[in-house]
Amino acid sequence: MKTCVLLSLLLALGCVTINGAPVEHDGIKPGSCEDASTKAAAELALTKINLDRKEGYIFSLHRLSNAHIKTYHRSLENSVLFYLTLDVVETNCSVLSRKDWKSCEIRLSSFQLKAFLRS
């Protein structure tokens, strides 16, 4: 059931991939998991995932890994697409509470999510 819910979340966000993020492919370059913008993108992605959930418990970020970045240069603005692997844990907060994931205590189960976020 949890796997089904997790897959439906990823489909709803349009960010499902079977393989990990490619390395040095089509302008995608390795990023640093310690970079402030990468951490902010991971936190934003997790917040959006939690807001989209309708049942279960709020996810909290356990670990960020496999960060890759693609930059798009457009005439008036630049866009960055983050390819991230988020290891998450469930919290004690129900998704119905709509609490921020940072304010919730961690439960004992864990999951792995792959997220793509364009900023």
Coordinates of N, CA, C and O in Angstrom, one line a residue:
M1 N 0.8 -1.2 0.0 CA 0.0 0.0 0.0 C 0.9 1.3 0.0 O 0.6 2.2 -0.8
K2 N 1.9 1.3 0.9 CA 2.8 2.4 0.9 C 3.5 2.6 -0.4 O 3.7 3.7 -0.8
T3 N 3.9 1.5 -1.0 CA 4.6 1.6 -2.3 C 3.7 2.2 -3.4 O 4.1 3.0 -4.2
C4 N 2.4 1.7 -3.4 CA 1.5 2.2 -4.3 C 1.2 3.7 -4.1 O 1.2 4.5 -5.1
V5 N 1.1 4.2 -2.9 CA 0.9 5.6 -2.6 C 2.1 6.4 -3.1 O 2.0 7.4 -3.7
L6 N 3.3 5.9 -2.8 CA 4.6 6.5 -3.2 C 4.7 6.7 -4.7 O 5.0 7.7 -5.2
L7 N 4.4 5.6 -5.4 CA 4.5 5.7 -6.9 C 3.4 6.6 -7.4 O 3.7 7.4 -8.4
S8 N 2.2 6.7 -6.9 CA 1.2 7.6 -7.4 C 1.6 9.0 -7.1 O 1.4 9.9 -7.9
L9 N 2.3 9.3 -6.0 CA 2.8 10.6 -5.8 C 3.8 11.1 -6.8 O 3.8 12.2 -7.3
L10 N 4.7 10.2 -7.1 CA 5.8 10.5 -8.1 C 5.2 10.7 -9.5 O 5.6 11.6 -10.2
L11 N 4.2 9.9 -9.8 CA 3.5 10.1 -11.1 C 2.8 11.4 -11.1 O 2.8 12.1 -12.2
A12 N 2.1 11.8 -10.1 CA 1.4 13.0 -10.0 C 2.4 14.2 -10.2 O 2.0 15.2 -10.8
L13 N 3.5 14.1 -9.7 CA 4.5 15.2 -9.8 C 5.2 15.2 -11.2 O 6.0 16.1 -11.5
G14 N 5.0 14.1 -11.9 CA 5.7 14.0 -13.2 C 7.2 13.8 -13.1 O 7.9 14.3 -14.0
C15 N 7.6 13.1 -12.1 CA 9.1 13.0 -11.9 C 9.5 11.5 -11.7 O 10.3 11.3 -10.8
V16 N 8.9 10.6 -12.4 CA 9.3 9.2 -12.2 C 10.4 8.8 -13.1 O 10.4 9.2 -14.3
T17 N 11.4 8.1 -12.6 CA 12.5 7.6 -13.4 C 12.8 6.2 -12.9 O 12.8 6.0 -11.7
I18 N 13.2 5.3 -13.8 CA 13.6 4.0 -13.3 C 15.0 4.0 -12.9 O 15.4 3.4 -12.0
N19 N 15.8 4.7 -13.7 CA 17.3 4.8 -13.5 C 17.6 6.0 -12.6 O 16.8 6.9 -12.6
G20 N 18.8 6.0 -12.1 CA 19.3 7.2 -11.4 C 19.5 8.4 -12.4 O 19.5 8.2 -13.6
A21 N 19.7 9.5 -11.9 CA 20.0 10.7 -12.7 C 21.2 10.5 -13.5 O 22.2 10.0 -13.0
P22 N 21.2 10.8 -14.8 CA 22.4 10.6 -15.6 C 23.5 11.5 -15.2 O 23.3 12.6 -14.7
V23 N 24.8 11.1 -15.5 CA 25.9 11.9 -15.2 C 26.5 12.4 -16.5 O 26.8 11.7 -17.4
E24 N 26.7 13.8 -16.6 CA 27.3 14.4 -17.7 C 26.6 14.0 -19.0 O 27.2 13.7 -20.0
H25 N 25.3 14.1 -19.0 CA 24.5 13.7 -20.2 C 23.5 14.9 -20.5 O 22.8 15.3 -19.7
D26 N 23.6 15.3 -21.8 CA 22.8 16.4 -22.2 C 22.8 17.7 -21.3 O 21.8 18.2 -21.0
G27 N 24.0 18.0 -20.9 CA 24.2 19.2 -20.1 C 23.9 19.0 -18.6 O 23.9 20.0 -17.8
I28 N 23.6 17.8 -18.2 CA 23.3 17.5 -16.8 C 24.7 17.3 -16.1 O 25.5 16.4 -16.6
K29 N 25.0 18.0 -15.1 CA 26.3 17.9 -14.4 C 26.1 17.5 -12.9 O 25.1 17.9 -12.3
P30 N 27.0 16.8 -12.4 CA 27.0 16.5 -11.0 C 26.9 17.7 -10.1 O 27.6 18.7 -10.4
G31 N 26.0 17.7 -9.1 CA 25.9 18.8 -8.2 C 26.4 18.4 -6.8 O 26.7 17.2 -6.5
S32 N 26.5 19.3 -5.9 CA 26.9 19.0 -4.5 C 25.7 18.9 -3.6 O 24.8 19.8 -3.6
C33 N 25.6 17.9 -2.9 CA 24.5 17.7 -1.9 C 24.7 18.7 -0.7 O 23.7 18.9 0.0
E34 N 25.8 19.3 -0.6 CA 26.1 20.2 0.5 C 25.8 21.7 0.1 O 25.8 22.6 0.9
D35 N 25.5 21.9 -1.2 CA 25.3 23.2 -1.7 C 23.9 23.8 -1.2 O 23.0 23.0 -1.1
A36 N 23.9 25.0 -0.8 CA 22.7 25.6 -0.2 C 21.5 25.5 -1.2 O 20.4 25.3 -0.7
S37 N 21.7 25.8 -2.5 CA 20.6 25.8 -3.4 C 20.1 24.4 -3.6 O 18.9 24.2 -3.8
T38 N 21.0 23.4 -3.6 CA 20.5 22.0 -3.7 C 19.7 21.6 -2.5 O 18.7 20.9 -2.6
K39 N 20.2 21.9 -1.3 CA 19.4 21.6 -0.1 C 18.1 22.3 -0.1 O 17.1 21.7 0.3
A40 N 18.0 23.6 -0.5 CA 16.8 24.3 -0.6 C 15.8 23.6 -1.6 O 14.6 23.5 -1.4
A41 N 16.4 23.1 -2.7 CA 15.5 22.5 -3.7 C 15.0 21.2 -3.2 O 13.8 20.8 -3.4
A42 N 15.8 20.4 -2.4 CA 15.3 19.2 -1.8 C 14.2 19.5 -0.8 O 13.2 18.7 -0.7
E43 N 14.4 20.5 0.0 CA 13.4 20.8 1.0 C 12.1 21.3 0.4 O 11.0 20.9 0.8
L44 N 12.2 22.1 -0.7 CA 11.0 22.5 -1.4 C 10.3 21.3 -2.1 O 9.1 21.2 -2.0
A45 N 11.1 20.4 -2.7 CA 10.5 19.2 -3.3 C 9.7 18.4 -2.3 O 8.6 17.9 -2.5
L46 N 10.3 18.2 -1.1 CA 9.7 17.4 0.0 C 8.4 18.1 0.5 O 7.4 17.4 0.7
T47 N 8.5 19.4 0.6 CA 7.3 20.1 1.0 C 6.2 20.0 0.0 O 5.0 19.7 0.4
K48 N 6.5 20.0 -1.3 CA 5.4 19.9 -2.3 C 4.9 18.4 -2.3 O 3.7 18.2 -2.5
I49 N 5.8 17.5 -2.1 CA 5.3 16.1 -2.0 C 4.4 15.9 -0.9 O 3.3 15.3 -1.0
N50 N 4.7 16.4 0.3 CA 3.9 16.3 1.5 C 2.5 17.0 1.3 O 1.5 16.5 1.7
L51 N 2.5 18.1 0.7 CA 1.3 18.9 0.4 C 0.3 18.1 -0.5 O -0.9 18.2 -0.4
D52 N 0.9 17.3 -1.4 CA 0.1 16.6 -2.4 C -0.5 15.3 -1.8 O -1.4 14.7 -2.4
R53 N 0.1 14.8 -0.7 CA -0.4 13.6 -0.1 C -1.7 13.7 0.6 O -2.0 14.8 1.2
K54 N -2.6 12.7 0.4 CA -3.9 12.8 1.0 C -4.1 11.8 2.2 O -5.1 11.9 2.9
E55 N -3.2 10.9 2.4 CA -3.3 9.9 3.5 C -1.9 9.5 4.0 O -0.9 9.7 3.2
G56 N -1.8 9.0 5.2 CA -0.6 8.6 5.7 C 0.1 9.6 6.6 O -0.6 10.5 7.1
Y57 N 1.4 9.6 6.7 CA 2.2 10.4 7.5 C 3.1 11.3 6.7 O 3.5 11.0 5.6
I58 N 3.4 12.5 7.2 CA 4.3 13.4 6.6 C 5.7 12.9 6.5 O 6.2 12.3 7.5
F59 N 6.3 13.0 5.4 CA 7.7 12.6 5.2 C 8.7 13.7 5.7 O 8.4 14.9 5.6
S60 N 9.8 13.3 6.3 CA 10.9 14.2 6.7 C 12.1 13.7 6.0 O 12.3 12.6 5.7
L61 N 13.0 14.7 5.6 CA 14.2 14.4 4.9 C 15.2 13.7 5.8 O 15.6 14.2 6.9
H62 N 15.7 12.6 5.4 CA 16.7 11.8 6.2 C 18.1 12.1 5.5 O 19.1 12.3 6.2
R63 N 18.2 12.0 4.2 CA 19.4 12.2 3.5 C 19.2 12.6 2.1 O 18.2 12.2 1.4
L64 N 20.1 13.4 1.6 CA 20.0 13.9 0.2 C 21.2 13.3 -0.5 O 22.4 13.4 0.0
S65 N 21.0 12.7 -1.7 CA 22.1 12.1 -2.4 C 21.9 12.2 -3.9 O 20.8 12.6 -4.4
N66 N 22.9 11.9 -4.7 CA 22.8 11.8 -6.1 C 22.2 13.1 -6.7 O 21.3 13.0 -7.5
A67 N 22.8 14.2 -6.4 CA 22.4 15.5 -6.9 C 23.0 15.8 -8.3 O 24.2 15.7 -8.4
H68 N 22.2 16.1 -9.2 CA 22.6 16.6 -10.5 C 21.8 17.8 -10.9 O 20.7 18.0 -10.5
I69 N 22.5 18.6 -11.7 CA 21.8 19.9 -12.1 C 22.0 20.2 -13.6 O 23.0 19.9 -14.2
K70 N 20.9 20.7 -14.2 CA 20.9 21.1 -15.6 C 20.4 22.6 -15.6 O 19.4 22.9 -15.0
T71 N 21.2 23.4 -16.2 CA 20.9 24.8 -16.3 C 20.4 25.2 -17.7 O 21.0 24.7 -18.7
Y72 N 19.3 25.9 -17.8 CA 18.7 26.3 -19.0 C 18.9 27.8 -19.1 O 18.6 28.5 -18.2
H73 N 19.4 28.3 -20.3 CA 19.6 29.7 -20.5 C 18.6 30.2 -21.5 O 18.5 29.8 -22.6
R74 N 17.7 31.1 -21.0 CA 16.6 31.6 -21.8 C 16.9 33.1 -22.0 O 17.7 33.7 -21.3
S75 N 16.2 33.7 -22.9 CA 16.4 35.1 -23.2 C 16.4 36.1 -22.0 O 17.2 36.9 -21.8
L76 N 15.4 35.9 -21.1 CA 15.2 36.8 -20.0 C 15.5 36.2 -18.6 O 15.6 36.9 -17.7
E77 N 15.6 34.9 -18.6 CA 15.8 34.3 -17.3 C 16.6 33.0 -17.4 O 16.6 32.4 -18.5
N78 N 17.2 32.5 -16.4 CA 17.9 31.2 -16.3 C 17.0 30.3 -15.4 O 16.5 30.7 -14.4
S79 N 17.0 29.1 -15.8 CA 16.3 28.1 -15.0 C 17.2 27.0 -14.7 O 18.1 26.6 -15.4
V80 N 17.0 26.4 -13.5 CA 17.8 25.3 -13.1 C 16.9 24.1 -12.8 O 15.9 24.2 -12.1
L81 N 17.3 22.9 -13.3 CA 16.5 21.7 -13.0 C 17.4 20.8 -12.1 O 18.5 20.5 -12.5
F82 N 16.9 20.5 -11.0 CA 17.6 19.6 -10.0 C 17.1 18.2 -10.1 O 15.9 18.0 -10.1
Y83 N 18.0 17.3 -10.3 CA 17.7 15.8 -10.2 C 18.3 15.4 -8.8 O 19.5 15.4 -8.6
L84 N 17.4 14.9 -8.0 CA 17.8 14.6 -6.6 C 17.3 13.2 -6.2 O 16.2 12.9 -6.5
T85 N 18.0 12.6 -5.3 CA 17.5 11.4 -4.6 C 17.3 11.8 -3.2 O 18.3 12.2 -2.5
L86 N 16.1 11.7 -2.7 CA 15.8 12.0 -1.3 C 15.5 10.7 -0.5 O 14.6 10.0 -0.9
D87 N 16.2 10.5 0.5 CA 15.9 9.4 1.5 C 15.0 10.0 2.5 O 15.5 11.0 3.2
V88 N 13.8 9.5 2.7 CA 12.9 10.1 3.6 C 12.5 9.1 4.7 O 12.6 7.9 4.5
V89 N 12.0 9.7 5.8 CA 11.4 8.9 6.9 C 10.0 9.4 7.2 O 9.8 10.6 7.0
E90 N 9.1 8.6 7.6 CA 7.8 9.0 8.1 C 7.9 9.7 9.4 O 8.8 9.4 10.2
T91 N 7.1 10.7 9.6 CA 7.0 11.4 10.9 C 5.7 10.9 11.7 O 4.9 10.1 11.1
N92 N 5.5 11.4 12.8 CA 4.3 11.1 13.6 C 3.2 12.0 13.2 O 2.1 11.8 13.7
C93 N 3.4 12.9 12.3 CA 2.3 13.9 11.9 C 1.6 13.3 10.7 O 2.1 12.9 9.7
S94 N 0.2 13.3 10.9 CA -0.6 13.0 9.8 C -0.6 14.0 8.6 O -0.4 15.2 8.9
V95 N -0.7 13.6 7.4 CA -0.7 14.5 6.3 C -1.9 15.5 6.4 O -1.9 16.6 5.9
L96 N -2.9 15.0 7.1 CA -4.1 15.9 7.2 C -3.9 17.1 8.2 O -4.6 18.0 8.1
S97 N -2.8 17.0 9.0 CA -2.5 18.1 9.9 C -1.9 19.3 9.1 O -1.9 20.4 9.6
R98 N -1.3 19.0 7.9 CA -0.7 20.0 7.1 C 0.4 20.8 7.8 O 0.8 21.9 7.5
K99 N 1.1 20.1 8.8 CA 2.2 20.7 9.5 C 3.4 20.7 8.6 O 3.5 19.9 7.7
D100 N 4.4 21.6 8.9 CA 5.6 21.6 8.2 C 6.4 20.4 8.6 O 6.5 20.0 9.8
W101 N 7.0 19.7 7.7 CA 7.7 18.4 8.0 C 8.9 18.6 9.0 O 9.3 17.7 9.7
K102 N 9.4 19.8 9.1 CA 10.6 20.1 10.0 C 10.1 20.1 11.4 O 11.0 20.0 12.3
S103 N 8.8 20.3 11.7 CA 8.3 20.4 13.1 C 7.8 19.1 13.6 O 7.3 19.0 14.7
C104 N 7.9 18.0 12.8 CA 7.4 16.7 13.2 C 8.5 15.7 13.7 O 9.6 15.7 13.1
E105 N 8.1 14.9 14.6 CA 9.1 13.8 15.1 C 9.1 12.6 14.2 O 8.1 12.3 13.6
I106 N 10.2 12.0 14.1 CA 10.4 10.9 13.1 C 9.9 9.5 13.7 O 10.0 9.2 14.8
R107 N 9.2 8.8 12.7 CA 8.8 7.4 13.0 C 10.0 6.4 12.6 O 11.0 6.9 12.2
L108 N 9.7 5.2 12.7 CA 10.8 4.2 12.4 C 10.9 3.7 11.0 O 11.9 3.1 10.6
S109 N 9.9 3.9 10.1 CA 10.0 3.4 8.7 C 10.7 4.4 7.8 O 10.9 5.6 8.2
S110 N 11.2 4.0 6.6 CA 11.9 4.9 5.7 C 11.6 4.5 4.3 O 11.2 3.4 4.0
F111 N 11.8 5.5 3.4 CA 11.5 5.3 1.9 C 12.6 6.1 1.2 O 13.3 6.9 1.8
Q112 N 12.7 5.8 -0.1 CA 13.6 6.6 -1.0 C 12.7 7.2 -2.1 O 11.9 6.5 -2.7
L113 N 12.9 8.5 -2.3 CA 12.2 9.2 -3.4 C 13.2 9.8 -4.4 O 14.3 10.2 -4.0
K114 N 12.8 9.8 -5.6 CA 13.6 10.6 -6.6 C 12.8 11.8 -7.0 O 11.6 11.6 -7.3
A115 N 13.4 12.9 -7.0 CA 12.6 14.2 -7.3 C 13.4 15.0 -8.3 O 14.6 15.1 -8.3
F116 N 12.6 15.6 -9.2 CA 13.2 16.5 -10.1 C 12.4 17.8 -9.9 O 11.2 17.9 -9.9
L117 N 13.2 18.9 -9.7 CA 12.6 20.2 -9.4 C 13.2 21.3 -10.2 O 14.4 21.4 -10.3
R118 N 12.4 22.0 -10.9 CA 12.8 23.1 -11.7 C 12.6 24.4 -11.0 O 11.5 24.6 -10.5
S119 N 13.6 25.3 -10.9 CA 13.4 26.6 -10.2 C 13.7 27.7 -11.2 O 14.2 27.5 -12.2

